[in-house]
Tab-separated table of C-alpha atoms in Angstrom:
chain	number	residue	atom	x	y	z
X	1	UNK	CA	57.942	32.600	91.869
X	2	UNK	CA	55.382	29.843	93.637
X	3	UNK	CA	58.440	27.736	94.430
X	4	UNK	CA	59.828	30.718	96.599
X	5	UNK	CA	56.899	32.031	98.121
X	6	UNK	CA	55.862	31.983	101.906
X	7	UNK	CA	53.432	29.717	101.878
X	8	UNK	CA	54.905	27.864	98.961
X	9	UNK	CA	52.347	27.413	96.562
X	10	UNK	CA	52.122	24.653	94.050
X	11	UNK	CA	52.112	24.724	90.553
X	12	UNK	CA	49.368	23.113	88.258
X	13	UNK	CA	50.630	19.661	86.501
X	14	UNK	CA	50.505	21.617	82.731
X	15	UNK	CA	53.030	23.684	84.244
X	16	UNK	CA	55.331	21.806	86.528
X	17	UNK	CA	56.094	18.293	86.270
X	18	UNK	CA	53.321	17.554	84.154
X	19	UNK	CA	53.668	14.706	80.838
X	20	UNK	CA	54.579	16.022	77.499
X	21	UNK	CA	51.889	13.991	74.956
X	22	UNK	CA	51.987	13.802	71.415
X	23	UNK	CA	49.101	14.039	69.050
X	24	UNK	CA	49.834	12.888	65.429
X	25	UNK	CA	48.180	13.315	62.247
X	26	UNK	CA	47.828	13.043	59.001
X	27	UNK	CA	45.870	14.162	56.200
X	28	UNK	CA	45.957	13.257	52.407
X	29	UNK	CA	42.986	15.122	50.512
X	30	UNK	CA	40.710	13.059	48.977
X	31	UNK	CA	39.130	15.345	46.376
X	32	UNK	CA	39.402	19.033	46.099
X	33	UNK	CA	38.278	21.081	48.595
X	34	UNK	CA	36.161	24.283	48.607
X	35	UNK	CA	37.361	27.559	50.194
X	36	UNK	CA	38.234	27.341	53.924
X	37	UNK	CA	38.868	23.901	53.842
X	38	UNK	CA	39.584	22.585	57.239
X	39	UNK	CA	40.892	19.097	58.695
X	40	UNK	CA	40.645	18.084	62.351
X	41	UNK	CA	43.431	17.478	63.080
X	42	UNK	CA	43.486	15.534	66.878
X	43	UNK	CA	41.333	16.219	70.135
X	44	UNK	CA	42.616	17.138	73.131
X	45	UNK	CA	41.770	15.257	76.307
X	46	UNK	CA	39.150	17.043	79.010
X	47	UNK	CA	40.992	18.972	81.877
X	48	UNK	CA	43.849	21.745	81.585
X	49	UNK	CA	46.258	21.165	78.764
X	50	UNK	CA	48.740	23.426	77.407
X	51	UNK	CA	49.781	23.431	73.842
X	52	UNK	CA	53.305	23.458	72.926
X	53	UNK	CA	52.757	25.286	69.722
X	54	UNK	CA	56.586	26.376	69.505
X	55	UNK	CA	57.441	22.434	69.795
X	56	UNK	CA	54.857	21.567	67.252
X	57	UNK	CA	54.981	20.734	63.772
X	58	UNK	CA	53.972	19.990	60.522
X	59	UNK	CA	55.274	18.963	56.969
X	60	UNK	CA	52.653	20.961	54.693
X	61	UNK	CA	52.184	20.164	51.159
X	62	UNK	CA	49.296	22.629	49.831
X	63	UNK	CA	49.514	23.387	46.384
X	64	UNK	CA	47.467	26.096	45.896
X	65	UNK	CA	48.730	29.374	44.596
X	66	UNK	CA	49.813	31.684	47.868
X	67	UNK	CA	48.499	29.260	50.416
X	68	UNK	CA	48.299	29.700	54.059
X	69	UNK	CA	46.996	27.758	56.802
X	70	UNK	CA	45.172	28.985	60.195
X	71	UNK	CA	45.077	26.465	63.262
X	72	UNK	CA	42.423	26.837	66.148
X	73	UNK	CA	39.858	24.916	67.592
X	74	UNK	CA	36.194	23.926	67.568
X	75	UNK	CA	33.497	25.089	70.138
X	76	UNK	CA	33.657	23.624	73.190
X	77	UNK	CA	32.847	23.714	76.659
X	78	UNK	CA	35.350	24.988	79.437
X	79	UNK	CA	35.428	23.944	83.119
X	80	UNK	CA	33.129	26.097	84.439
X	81	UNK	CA	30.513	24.871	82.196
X	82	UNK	CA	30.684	27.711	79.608
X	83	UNK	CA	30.574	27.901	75.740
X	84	UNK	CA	33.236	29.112	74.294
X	85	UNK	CA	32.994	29.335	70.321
X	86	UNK	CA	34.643	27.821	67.708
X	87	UNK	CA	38.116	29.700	66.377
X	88	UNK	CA	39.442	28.959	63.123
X	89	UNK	CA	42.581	31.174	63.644
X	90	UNK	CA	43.095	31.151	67.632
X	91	UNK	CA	46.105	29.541	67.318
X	92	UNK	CA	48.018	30.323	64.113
X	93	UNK	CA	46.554	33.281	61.819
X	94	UNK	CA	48.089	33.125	58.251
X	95	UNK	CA	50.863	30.625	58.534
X	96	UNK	CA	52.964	31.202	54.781
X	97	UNK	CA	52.863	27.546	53.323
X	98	UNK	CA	53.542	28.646	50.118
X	99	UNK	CA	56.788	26.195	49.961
X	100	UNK	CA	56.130	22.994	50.521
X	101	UNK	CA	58.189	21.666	53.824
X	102	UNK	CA	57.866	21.837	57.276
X	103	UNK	CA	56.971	23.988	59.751
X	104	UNK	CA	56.934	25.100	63.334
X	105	UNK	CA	53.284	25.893	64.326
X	106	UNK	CA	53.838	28.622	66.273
X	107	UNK	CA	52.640	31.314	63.899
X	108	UNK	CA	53.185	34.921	65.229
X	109	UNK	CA	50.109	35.908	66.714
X	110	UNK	CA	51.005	37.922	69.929
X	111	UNK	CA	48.763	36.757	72.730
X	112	UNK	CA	50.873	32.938	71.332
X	113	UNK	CA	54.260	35.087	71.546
X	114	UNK	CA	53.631	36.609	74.947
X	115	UNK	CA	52.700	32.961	76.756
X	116	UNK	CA	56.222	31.453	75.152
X	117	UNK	CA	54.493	29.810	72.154
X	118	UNK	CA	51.914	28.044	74.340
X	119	UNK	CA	47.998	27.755	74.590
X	120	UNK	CA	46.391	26.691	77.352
X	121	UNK	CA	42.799	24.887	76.922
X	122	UNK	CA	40.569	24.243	79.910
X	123	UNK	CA	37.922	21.955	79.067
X	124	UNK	CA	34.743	19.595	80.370
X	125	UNK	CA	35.103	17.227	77.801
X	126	UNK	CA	38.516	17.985	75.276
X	127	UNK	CA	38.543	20.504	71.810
X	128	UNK	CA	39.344	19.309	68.286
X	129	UNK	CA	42.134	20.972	67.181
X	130	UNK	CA	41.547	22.148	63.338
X	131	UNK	CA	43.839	23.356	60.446
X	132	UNK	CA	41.459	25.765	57.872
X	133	UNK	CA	43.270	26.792	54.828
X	134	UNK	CA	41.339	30.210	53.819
X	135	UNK	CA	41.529	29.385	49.984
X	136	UNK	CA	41.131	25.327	48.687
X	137	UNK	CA	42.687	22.680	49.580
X	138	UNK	CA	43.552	20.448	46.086
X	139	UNK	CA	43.111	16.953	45.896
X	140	UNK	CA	46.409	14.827	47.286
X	141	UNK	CA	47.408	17.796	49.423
X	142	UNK	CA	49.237	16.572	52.547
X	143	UNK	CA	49.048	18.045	55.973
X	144	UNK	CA	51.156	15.682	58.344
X	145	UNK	CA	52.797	16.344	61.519
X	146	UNK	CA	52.306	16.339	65.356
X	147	UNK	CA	51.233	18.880	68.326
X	148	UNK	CA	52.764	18.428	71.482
X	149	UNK	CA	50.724	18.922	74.643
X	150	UNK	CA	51.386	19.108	78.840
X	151	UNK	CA	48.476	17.826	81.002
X	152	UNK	CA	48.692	15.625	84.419
């Protein structure tokens, strides 16, 4: 590990000793919504942040028939200065939210799996952070809840 290497190197804040955040949000649809609905949810502040998807959550209220809800993010710009595009489903691909209740948004994608339910975003100036629901989203559907982030 860093901590017992010769030289000892240090870890980066979003790994070691950095501050858990919290980013909540709500959404109460205001009309019905056309397919692929999406809500942004919160932005994430510039800098390296990792997303504690596995400590995340959300109640989810979305009515329509066999309904499932993707979370990723909107372009941005990384710390090197590049573009990287927009991704509806980067995060969670095809979350069941059939049943109304809560749930943990760690979805089961593996790349999400293999990093221990994390993300890690590495921006110039933060990403929006955006549920899409791949069929509509009815009017008085409720998406409430909060993401959990490390960064300092």
């Amino acid at each position: 590990t860093n901590a017992t290497s010769t030289p000892v190197t240090l870890n980066e804040a979003n790994v070691y000793h950095g501050r858990v955040r919290i980013a909540y949000f709500t959404h109460d649809q205001d009309g019905a919504g056309d397919a692929t609905s999406s809500v942004a949810l919160c932005s994430l502040p510039a800098g390296k942040v990792k997303v504690l998807l596995s400590q995340s959550k959300a109640y989810v209220n979305w009515t329509t028939s066999s309904a499932t809800l993707d979370l990723g993010w909107d372009a941005y710009t990384n710390i090197d200065g590049d573009a990287v595009a927009a991704d509806a489903d980067g995060l969670v691909d095809g979350l069941d939210v059939d049943t109304v209740g809560y749930q943990t948004l760690e979805g089961a994608l593996a790349g999400i799996k293999a990093t221990g339910g994390t993300h890690t975003f590495e921006t110039q100036s933060g990403v929006v952070i955006r549920a899409t629901s791949p069929g509509a989203i009815a009017d008085g559907d409720d998406l409430v809840g909060y993401i959990l982030y490390v960064v300092d």
